CSV table of C-alpha atoms and ligand atoms in Angstrom, one decimal:
chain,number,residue,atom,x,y,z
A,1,UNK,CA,18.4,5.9,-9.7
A,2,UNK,CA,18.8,9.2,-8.4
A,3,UNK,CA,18.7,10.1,-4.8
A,4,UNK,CA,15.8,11.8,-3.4
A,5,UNK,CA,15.9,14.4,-0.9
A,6,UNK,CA,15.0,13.7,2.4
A,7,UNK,CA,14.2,15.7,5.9
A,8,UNK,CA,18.2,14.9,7.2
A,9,UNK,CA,19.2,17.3,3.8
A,10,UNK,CA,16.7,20.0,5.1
A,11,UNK,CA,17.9,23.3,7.2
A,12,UNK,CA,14.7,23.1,9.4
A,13,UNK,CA,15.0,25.5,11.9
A,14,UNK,CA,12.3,28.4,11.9
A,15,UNK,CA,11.2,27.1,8.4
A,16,UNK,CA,7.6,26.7,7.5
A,17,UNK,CA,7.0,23.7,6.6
A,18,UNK,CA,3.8,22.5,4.7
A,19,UNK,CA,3.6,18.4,4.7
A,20,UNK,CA,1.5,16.1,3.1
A,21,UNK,CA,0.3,13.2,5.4
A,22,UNK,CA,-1.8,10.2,4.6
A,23,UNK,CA,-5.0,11.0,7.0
A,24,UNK,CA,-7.7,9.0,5.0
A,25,UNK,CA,-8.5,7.6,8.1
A,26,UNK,CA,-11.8,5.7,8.7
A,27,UNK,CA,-14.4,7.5,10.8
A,28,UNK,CA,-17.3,6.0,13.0
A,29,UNK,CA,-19.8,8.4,14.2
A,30,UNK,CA,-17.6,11.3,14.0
A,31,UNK,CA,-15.0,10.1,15.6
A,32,UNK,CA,-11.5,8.5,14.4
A,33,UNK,CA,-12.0,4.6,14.5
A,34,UNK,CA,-8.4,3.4,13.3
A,35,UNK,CA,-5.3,5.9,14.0
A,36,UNK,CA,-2.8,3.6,12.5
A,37,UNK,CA,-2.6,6.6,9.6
A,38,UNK,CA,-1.8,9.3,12.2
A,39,UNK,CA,0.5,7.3,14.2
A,40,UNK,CA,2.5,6.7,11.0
A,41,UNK,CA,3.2,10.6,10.7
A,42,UNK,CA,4.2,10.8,14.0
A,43,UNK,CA,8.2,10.1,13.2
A,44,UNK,CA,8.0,13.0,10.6
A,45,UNK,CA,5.9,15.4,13.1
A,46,UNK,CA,8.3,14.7,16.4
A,47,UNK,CA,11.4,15.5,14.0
A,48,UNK,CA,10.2,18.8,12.4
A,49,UNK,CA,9.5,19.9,16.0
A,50,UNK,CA,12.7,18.6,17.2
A,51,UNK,CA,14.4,21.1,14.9
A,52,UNK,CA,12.0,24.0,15.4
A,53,UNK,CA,9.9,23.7,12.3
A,54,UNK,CA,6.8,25.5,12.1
A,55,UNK,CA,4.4,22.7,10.8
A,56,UNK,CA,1.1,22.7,8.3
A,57,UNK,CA,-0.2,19.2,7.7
A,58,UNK,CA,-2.1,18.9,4.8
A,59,UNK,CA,-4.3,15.8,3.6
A,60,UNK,CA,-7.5,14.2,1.6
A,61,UNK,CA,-9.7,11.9,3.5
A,62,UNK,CA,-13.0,9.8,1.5
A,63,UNK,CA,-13.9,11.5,-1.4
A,64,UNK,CA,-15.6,14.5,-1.3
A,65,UNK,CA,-15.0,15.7,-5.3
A,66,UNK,CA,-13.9,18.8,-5.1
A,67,UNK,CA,-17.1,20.4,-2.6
A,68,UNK,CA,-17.4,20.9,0.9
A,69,UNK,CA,-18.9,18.6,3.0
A,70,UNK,CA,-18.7,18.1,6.8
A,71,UNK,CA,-18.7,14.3,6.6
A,72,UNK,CA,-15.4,14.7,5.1
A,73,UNK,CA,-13.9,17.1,7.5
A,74,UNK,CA,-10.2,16.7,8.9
A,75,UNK,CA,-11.3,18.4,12.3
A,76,UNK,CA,-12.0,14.7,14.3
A,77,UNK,CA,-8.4,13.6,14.0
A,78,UNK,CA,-7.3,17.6,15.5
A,79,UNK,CA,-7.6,16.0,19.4
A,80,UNK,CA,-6.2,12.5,18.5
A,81,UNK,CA,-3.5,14.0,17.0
A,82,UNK,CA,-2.6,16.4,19.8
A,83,UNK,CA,-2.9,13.9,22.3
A,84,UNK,CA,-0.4,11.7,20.2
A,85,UNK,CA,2.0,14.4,20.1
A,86,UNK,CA,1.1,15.9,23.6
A,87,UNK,CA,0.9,19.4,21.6
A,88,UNK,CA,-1.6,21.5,21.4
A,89,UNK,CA,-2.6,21.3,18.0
A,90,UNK,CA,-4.5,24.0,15.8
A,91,UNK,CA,-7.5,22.9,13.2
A,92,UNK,CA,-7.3,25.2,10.5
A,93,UNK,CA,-10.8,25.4,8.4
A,94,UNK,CA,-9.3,25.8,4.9
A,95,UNK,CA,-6.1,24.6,2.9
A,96,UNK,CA,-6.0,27.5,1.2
A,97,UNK,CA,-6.9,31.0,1.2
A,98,UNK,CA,-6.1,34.0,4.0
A,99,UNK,CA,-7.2,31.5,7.2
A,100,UNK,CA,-4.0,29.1,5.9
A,101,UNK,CA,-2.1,32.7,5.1
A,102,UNK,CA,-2.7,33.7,8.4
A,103,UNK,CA,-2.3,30.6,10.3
A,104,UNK,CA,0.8,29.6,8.9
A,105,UNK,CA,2.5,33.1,9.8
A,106,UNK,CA,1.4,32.5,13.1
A,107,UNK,CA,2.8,29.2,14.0
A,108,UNK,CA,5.8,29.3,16.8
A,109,UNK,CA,8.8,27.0,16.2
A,110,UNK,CA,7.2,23.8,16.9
A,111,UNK,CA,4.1,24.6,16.4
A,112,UNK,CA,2.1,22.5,14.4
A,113,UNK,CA,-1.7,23.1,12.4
A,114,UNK,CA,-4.1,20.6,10.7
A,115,UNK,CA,-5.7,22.2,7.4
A,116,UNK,CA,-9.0,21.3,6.4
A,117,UNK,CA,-9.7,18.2,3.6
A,118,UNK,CA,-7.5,19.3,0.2
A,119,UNK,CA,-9.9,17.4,-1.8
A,120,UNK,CA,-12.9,20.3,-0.5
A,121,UNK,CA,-11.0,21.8,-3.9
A,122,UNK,CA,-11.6,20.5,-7.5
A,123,UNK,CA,-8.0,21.9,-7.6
A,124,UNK,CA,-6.1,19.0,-5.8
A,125,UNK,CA,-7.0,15.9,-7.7
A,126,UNK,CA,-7.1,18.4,-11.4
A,127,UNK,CA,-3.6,19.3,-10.2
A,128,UNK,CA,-4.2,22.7,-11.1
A,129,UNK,CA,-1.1,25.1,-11.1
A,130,UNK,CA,-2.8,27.7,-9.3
A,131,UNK,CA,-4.4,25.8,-6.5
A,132,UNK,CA,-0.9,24.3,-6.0
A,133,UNK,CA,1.1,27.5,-5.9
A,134,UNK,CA,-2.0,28.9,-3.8
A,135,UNK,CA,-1.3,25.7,-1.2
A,136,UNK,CA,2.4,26.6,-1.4
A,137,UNK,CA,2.5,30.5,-0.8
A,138,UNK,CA,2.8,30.8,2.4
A,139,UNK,CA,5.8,28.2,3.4
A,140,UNK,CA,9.3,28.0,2.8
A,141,UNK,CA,9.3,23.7,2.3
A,142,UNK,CA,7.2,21.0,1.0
A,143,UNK,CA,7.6,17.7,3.1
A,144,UNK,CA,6.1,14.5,1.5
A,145,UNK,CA,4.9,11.6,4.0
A,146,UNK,CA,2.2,10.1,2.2
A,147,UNK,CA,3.5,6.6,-0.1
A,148,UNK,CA,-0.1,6.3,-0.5
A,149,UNK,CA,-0.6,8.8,-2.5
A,150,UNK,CA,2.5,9.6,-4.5
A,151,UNK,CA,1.4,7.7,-7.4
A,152,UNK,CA,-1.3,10.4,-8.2
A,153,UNK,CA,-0.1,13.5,-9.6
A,154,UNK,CA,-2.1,15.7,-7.4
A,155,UNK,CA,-1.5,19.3,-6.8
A,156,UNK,CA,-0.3,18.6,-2.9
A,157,UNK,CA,1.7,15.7,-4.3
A,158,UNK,CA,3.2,17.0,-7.1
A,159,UNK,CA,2.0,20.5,-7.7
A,160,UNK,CA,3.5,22.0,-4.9
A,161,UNK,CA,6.7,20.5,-5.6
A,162,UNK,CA,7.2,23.1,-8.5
A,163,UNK,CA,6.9,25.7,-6.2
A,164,UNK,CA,9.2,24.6,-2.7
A,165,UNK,CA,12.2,23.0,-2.2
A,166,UNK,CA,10.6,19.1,-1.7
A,167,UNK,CA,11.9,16.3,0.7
A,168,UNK,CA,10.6,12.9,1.4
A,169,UNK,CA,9.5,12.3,4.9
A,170,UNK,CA,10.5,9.8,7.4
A,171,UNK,CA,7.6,7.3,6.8
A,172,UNK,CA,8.1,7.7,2.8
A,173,UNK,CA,11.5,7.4,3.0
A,174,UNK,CA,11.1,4.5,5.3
A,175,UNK,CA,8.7,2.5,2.9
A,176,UNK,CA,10.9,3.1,-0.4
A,177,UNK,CA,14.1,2.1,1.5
A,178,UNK,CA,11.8,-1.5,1.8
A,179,UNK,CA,10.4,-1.8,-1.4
A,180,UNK,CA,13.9,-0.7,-2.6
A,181,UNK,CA,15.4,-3.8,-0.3
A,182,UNK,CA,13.1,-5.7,-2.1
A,183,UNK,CA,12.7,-5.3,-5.5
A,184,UNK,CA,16.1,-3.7,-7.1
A,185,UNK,CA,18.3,-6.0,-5.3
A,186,UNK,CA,17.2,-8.6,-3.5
A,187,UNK,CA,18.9,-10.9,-1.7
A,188,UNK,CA,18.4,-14.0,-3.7
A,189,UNK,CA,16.5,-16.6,-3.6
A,190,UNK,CA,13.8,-14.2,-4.4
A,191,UNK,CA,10.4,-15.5,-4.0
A,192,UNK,CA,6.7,-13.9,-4.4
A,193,UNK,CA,3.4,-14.7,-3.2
A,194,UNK,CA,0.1,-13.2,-5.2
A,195,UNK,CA,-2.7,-14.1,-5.0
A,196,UNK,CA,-6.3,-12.6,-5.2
A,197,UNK,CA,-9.3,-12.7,-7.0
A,198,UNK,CA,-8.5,-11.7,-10.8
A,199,UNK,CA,-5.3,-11.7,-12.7
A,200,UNK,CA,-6.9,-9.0,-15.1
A,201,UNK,CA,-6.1,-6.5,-12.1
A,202,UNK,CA,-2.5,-7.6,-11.7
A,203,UNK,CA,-1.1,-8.2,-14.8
A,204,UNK,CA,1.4,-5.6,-14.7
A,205,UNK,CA,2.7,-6.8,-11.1
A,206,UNK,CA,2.8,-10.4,-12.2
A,207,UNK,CA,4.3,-9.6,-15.5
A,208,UNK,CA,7.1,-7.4,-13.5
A,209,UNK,CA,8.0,-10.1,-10.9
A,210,UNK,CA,8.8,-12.7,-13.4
A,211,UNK,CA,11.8,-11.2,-14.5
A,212,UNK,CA,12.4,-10.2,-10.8
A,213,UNK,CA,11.9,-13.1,-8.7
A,214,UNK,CA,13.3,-17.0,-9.0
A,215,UNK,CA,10.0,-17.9,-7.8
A,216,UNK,CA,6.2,-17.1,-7.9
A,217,UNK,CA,3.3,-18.8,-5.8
A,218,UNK,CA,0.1,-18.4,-7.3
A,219,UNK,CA,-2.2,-18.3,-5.2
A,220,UNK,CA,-6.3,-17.1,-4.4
A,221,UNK,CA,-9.1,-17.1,-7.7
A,222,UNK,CA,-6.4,-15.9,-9.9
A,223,UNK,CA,-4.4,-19.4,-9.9
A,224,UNK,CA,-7.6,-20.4,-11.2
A,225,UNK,CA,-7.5,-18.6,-14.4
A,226,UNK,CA,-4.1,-20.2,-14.9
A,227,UNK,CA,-5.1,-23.5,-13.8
A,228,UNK,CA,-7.7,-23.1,-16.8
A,229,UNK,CA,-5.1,-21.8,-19.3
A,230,UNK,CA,-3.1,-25.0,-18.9
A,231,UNK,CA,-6.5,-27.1,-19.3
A,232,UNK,CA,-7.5,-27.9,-16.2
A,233,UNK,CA,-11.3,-27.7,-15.3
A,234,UNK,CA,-11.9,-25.9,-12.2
A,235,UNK,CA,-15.1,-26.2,-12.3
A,236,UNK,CA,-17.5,-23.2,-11.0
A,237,UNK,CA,-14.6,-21.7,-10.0
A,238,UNK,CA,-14.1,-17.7,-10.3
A,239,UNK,CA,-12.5,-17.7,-14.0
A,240,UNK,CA,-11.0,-15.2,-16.3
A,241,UNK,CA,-11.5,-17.2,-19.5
A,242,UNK,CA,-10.5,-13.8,-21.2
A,243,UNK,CA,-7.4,-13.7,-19.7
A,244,UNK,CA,-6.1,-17.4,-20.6
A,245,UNK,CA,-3.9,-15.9,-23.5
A,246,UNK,CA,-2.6,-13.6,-20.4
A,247,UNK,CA,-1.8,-16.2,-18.3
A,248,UNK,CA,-0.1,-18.2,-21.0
A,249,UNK,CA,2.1,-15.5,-21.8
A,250,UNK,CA,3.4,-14.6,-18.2
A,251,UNK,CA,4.0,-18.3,-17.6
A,252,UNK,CA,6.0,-18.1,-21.1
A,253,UNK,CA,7.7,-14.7,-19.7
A,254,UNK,CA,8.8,-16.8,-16.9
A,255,UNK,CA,10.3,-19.2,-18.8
A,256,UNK,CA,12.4,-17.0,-20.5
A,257,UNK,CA,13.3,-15.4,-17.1
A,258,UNK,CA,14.0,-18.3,-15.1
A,259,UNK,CA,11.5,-17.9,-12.7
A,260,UNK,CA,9.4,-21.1,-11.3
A,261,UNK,CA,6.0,-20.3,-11.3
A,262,UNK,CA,4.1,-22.7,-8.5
A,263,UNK,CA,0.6,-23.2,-8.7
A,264,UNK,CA,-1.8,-25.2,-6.4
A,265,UNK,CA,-1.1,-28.9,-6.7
A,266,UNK,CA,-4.3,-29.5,-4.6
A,267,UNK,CA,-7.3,-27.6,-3.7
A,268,UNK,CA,-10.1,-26.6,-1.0
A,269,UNK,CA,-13.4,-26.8,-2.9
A,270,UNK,CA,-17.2,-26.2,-1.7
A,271,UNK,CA,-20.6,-25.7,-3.5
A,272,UNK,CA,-21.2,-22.3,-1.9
A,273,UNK,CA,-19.4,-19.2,-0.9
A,274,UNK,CA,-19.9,-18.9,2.3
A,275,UNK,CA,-18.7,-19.9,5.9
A,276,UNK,CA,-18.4,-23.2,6.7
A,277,UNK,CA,-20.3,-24.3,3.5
A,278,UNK,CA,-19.3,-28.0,3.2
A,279,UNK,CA,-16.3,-28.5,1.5
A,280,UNK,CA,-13.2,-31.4,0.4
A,281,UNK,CA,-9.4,-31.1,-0.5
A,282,UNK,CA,-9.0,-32.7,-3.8
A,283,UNK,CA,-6.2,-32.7,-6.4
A,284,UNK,CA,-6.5,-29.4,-8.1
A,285,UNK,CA,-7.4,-30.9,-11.2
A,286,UNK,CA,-10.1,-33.3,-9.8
A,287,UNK,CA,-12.4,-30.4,-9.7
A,288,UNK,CA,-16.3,-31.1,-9.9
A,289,UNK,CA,-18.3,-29.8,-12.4
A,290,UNK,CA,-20.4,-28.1,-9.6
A,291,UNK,CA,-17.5,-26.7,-7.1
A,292,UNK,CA,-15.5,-24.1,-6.6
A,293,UNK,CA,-11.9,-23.8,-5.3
A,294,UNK,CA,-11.6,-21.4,-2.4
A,295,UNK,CA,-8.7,-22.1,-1.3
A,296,UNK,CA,-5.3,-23.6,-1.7
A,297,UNK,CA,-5.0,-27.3,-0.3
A,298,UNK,CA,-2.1,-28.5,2.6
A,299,UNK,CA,-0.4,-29.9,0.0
A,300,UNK,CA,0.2,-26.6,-1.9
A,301,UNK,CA,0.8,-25.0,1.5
A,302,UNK,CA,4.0,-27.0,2.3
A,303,UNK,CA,5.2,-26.6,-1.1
A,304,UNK,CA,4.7,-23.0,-0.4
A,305,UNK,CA,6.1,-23.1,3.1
A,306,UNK,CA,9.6,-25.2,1.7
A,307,UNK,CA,9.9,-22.2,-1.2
A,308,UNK,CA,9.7,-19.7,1.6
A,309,UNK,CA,12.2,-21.9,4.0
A,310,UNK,CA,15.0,-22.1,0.6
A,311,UNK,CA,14.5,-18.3,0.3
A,312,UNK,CA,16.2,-15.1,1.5
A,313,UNK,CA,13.8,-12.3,0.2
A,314,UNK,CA,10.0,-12.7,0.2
A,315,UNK,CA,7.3,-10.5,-1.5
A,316,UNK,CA,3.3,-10.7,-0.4
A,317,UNK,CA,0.6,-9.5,-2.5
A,318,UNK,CA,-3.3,-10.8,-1.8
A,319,UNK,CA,-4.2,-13.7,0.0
A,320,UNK,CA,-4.3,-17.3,-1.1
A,321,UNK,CA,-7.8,-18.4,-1.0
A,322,UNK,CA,-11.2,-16.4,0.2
A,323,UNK,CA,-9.8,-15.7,3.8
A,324,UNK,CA,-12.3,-13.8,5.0
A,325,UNK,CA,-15.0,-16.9,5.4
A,326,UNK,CA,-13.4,-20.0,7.4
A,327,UNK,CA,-12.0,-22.3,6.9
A,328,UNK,CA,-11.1,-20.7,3.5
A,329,UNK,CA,-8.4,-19.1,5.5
A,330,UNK,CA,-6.1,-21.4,6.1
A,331,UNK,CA,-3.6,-21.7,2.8
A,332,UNK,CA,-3.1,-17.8,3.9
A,333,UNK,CA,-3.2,-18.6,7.9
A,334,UNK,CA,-0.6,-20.9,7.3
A,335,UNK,CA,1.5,-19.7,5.1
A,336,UNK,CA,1.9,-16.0,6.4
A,337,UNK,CA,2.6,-17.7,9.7
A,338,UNK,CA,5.1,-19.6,8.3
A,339,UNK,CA,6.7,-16.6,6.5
A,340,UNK,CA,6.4,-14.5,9.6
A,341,UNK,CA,8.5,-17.0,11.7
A,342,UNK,CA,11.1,-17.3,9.3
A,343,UNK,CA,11.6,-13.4,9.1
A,344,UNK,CA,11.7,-13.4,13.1
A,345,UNK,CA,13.9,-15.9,13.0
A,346,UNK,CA,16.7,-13.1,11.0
A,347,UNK,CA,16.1,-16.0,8.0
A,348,UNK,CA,14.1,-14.4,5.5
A,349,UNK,CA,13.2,-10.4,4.3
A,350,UNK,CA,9.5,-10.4,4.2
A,351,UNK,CA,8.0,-7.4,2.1
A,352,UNK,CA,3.6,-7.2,2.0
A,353,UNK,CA,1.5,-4.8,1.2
A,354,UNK,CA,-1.2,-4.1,-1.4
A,355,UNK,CA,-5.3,-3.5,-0.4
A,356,UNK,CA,-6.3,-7.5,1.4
A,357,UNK,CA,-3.1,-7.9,2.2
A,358,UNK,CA,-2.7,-6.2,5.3
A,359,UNK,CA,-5.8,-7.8,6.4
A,360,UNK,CA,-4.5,-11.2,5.4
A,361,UNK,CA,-1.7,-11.1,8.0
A,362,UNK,CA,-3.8,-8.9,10.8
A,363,UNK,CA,-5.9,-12.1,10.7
A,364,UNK,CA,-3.0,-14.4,10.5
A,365,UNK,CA,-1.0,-12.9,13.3
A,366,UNK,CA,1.8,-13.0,11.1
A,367,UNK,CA,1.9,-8.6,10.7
A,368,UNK,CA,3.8,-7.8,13.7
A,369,UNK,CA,6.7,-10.5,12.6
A,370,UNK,CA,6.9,-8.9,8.7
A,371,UNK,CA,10.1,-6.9,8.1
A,372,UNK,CA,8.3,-4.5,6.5
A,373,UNK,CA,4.4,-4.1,5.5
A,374,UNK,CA,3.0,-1.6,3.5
A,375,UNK,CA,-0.6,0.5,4.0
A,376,UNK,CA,-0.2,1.8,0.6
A,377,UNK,CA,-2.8,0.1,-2.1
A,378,UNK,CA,-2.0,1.2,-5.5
A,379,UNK,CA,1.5,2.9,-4.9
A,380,UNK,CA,2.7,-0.3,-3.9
A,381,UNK,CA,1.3,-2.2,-6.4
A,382,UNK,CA,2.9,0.5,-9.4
A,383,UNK,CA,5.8,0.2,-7.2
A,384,UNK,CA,6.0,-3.2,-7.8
A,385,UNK,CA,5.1,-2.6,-11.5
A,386,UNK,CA,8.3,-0.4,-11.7
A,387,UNK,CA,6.6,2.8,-12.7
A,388,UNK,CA,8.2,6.1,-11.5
A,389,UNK,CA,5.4,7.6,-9.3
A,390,UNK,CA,5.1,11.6,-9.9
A,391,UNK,CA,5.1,11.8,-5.9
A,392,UNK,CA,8.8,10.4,-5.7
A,393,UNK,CA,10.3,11.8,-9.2
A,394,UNK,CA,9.0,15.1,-7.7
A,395,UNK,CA,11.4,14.7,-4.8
A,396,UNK,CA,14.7,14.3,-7.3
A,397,UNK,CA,14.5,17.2,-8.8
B,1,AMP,P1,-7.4,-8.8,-4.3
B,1,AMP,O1,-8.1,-7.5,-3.9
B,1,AMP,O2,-7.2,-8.9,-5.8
B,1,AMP,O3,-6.1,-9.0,-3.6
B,1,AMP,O4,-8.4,-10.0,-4.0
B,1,AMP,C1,-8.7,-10.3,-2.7
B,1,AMP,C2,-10.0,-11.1,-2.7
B,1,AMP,O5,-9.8,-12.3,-3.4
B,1,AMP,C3,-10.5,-11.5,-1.3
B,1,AMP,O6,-11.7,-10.8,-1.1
B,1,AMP,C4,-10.7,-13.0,-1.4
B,1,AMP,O7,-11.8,-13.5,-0.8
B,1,AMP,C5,-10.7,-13.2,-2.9
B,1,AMP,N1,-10.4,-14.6,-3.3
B,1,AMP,C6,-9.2,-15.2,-3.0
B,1,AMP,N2,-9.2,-16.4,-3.5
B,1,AMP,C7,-10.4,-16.7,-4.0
B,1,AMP,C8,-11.1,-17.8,-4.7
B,1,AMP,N3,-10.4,-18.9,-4.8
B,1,AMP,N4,-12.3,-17.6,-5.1
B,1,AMP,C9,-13.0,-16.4,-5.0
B,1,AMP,N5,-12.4,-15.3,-4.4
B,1,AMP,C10,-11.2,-15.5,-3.9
């Protein structure tokens, strides 16, 4: 794999340096109600400043489609982010244009501007050559800190990237140096954990990690489908009948690869979706006609727990059962916990990430104790895949 560039390779100093951050951030009432995004940048920020950058932070947030519109505006996170930074920090209506022009020749060493939404241009998500090179005019460097994102080919993702020298930033570089821990040479025993609701959404990932991993846990509505493809009856359970042949041929994939697929041995089952609807652990393929599985069972859990003790490199996608209504929580409870300890412990590289997921182990207590766990949705989920994201290749060249 070639190497990409990073911030270390860049001369800094009185450069102006335009870098794409992740600052999709949610918003209540106009104000930021989560900063995790911002906080991430900070690294990236603190370093350019250190080495007398001039700085132009550039990023999308909801999805505006290419119009302006004030609900989508980047100007609440302007006073969180200079009181993270303890800088005085200058919102800059426009990504584009002569207000960028003029802002970005008028930063100091140091200094450091917030441009308005990209996506207030059709330009960004068309990738359109001229909206990139007109987002790239006025700086000497293109920083990218946004994993999130770098498996769009956008025009402040990739665009630019024809048009300035390109370097990956410290959080970007951070996360692929994980995923890279992870997935092209792991320390072995390699296990993984999906789960979810559908295996028609993670073919690709589950198709990827059998030739990757010695072992895959199954977990969440998508065991079900398998569960089905083998000829068990689960019941009203959620069911991809579709995707039987699917499931047939990435357990036969597996085969050929030497990888153990687990899949629940027993199950939580209930009548109704919902909190603390009655429910029984049965054997997973004792199943009534008029229940559905929600979760794994505690049997399942220990077999999980004893794959995750045996191995040295672990890798999280989705939760195990409908964790958001208890007690259809507890396969994932339990098992994150049990993966988080083993990672504190110095015994185990534990890799998450993917949409739920970071949920999953918020409300298992288990995310502080993760090596490493990823924000990123869909770039780490084509990570996983092993596509080449057009953010990263950009930053070979
Ligand atoms: P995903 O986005 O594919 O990772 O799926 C996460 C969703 O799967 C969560 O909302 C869970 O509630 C749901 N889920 C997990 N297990 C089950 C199950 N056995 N039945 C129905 N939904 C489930």
């Amino acid at each position: 794999m070639t190497r990409i560039h990073r911030l270390e390779d860049a001369e800094l100093a009185g450069k102006r340096v335009l870098v794409r951050v992740d600052f999709n951030v949610p918003l209540k009432d106009g104000a930021v109600a989560d900063a995790s995004r911002i906080e991430a940048a900070l690294p990236t920020i603190r370093y350019l400043k250190d080495k007398g950058a001039r700085i132009a932070l550039i990023s999308h947030l909801g999805r505006p489609k290419g119009k302006r519109a004030e609900e989508f505006s980047l100007a609440p996170i302007q006073p969180v982010l200079a009181e993270l930074l303890d800088t005085p920090v200058l919102f800059v209506p426009d990504c584009v244009g002569d207000e960028a022009r003029q802002a970005a020749e008028g930063l100091m060493q140091g200094g450091v501007a917030l441009f308005e939404n990209l996506r207030f241009h059709e330009g960004e998500e068309a990738n359109d050559p001229a909206f990139a090179r007109a987002l790239a005019e006025p700086f000497d460097l293109f920083v990218e800190d946004a994993f999130s994102v770098s498996h769009r080919a956008h025009a402040s993702t990739e665009g630019v990237t024809h048009h300035l020298p390109a370097f990956a930033g410290k959080a970007l570089a951070r996360e692929i140096d994980h995923l890279s821990t992870v997935l092209r040479d792991p320390k072995r025993p390699m296990m993984a954990v999906i789960g979810g609701a559908k295996v028609s959404t993670k073919i690709d990932v589950l198709m990827a990690l059998v030739e990757k991993a010695d072992i895959l846990a199954i977990g969440g509505g998508m065991a079900n489908t398998f569960m089905s493809a083998k000829g068990i009856d689960v019941g009203k359970s959620l069911n991809e009948p579709d995707y039987a042949d699917t499931a047939r041929k990435i357990m036969d994939a597996a085969r050929t690869h030497g990888c153990e697929i687990m899949l629940p041995a027993d199950v939580v089952v209930a009548e109704k979706f919902e909190a603390n609807a009655p429910s029984r652990t049965v054997s997973a393929d004792r199943v009534g006609q008029n229940e559905m599985i929600l979760d794994a069972g505690p049997e399942s859990v220990d077999a999980i727990a004893e794959a995750i003790e045996e191995a040295s490199t672990l890798l999280w996608n989705g939760p195990l059962g409908a964790f958001e209504i208890t007690p259809f929580d507890t396969a994932t409870v339990e098992a994150a916990k049990y993966a988080a300890k083993q990672a504190r412990a110095g015994k185990l590289v534990a890799v998450a990430g993917g949409g739920d997921t970071v949920a999953a182990l918020r409300h298992a207590g288990a995310y502080e104790d993760f090596t490493y766990v990823s924000n990123a949705g869909g770039a780490f989920l084509e990570w996983v895949e092993g596509r080449a994201l057009p953010g990263v290749e950009a930053l070979k060249r």
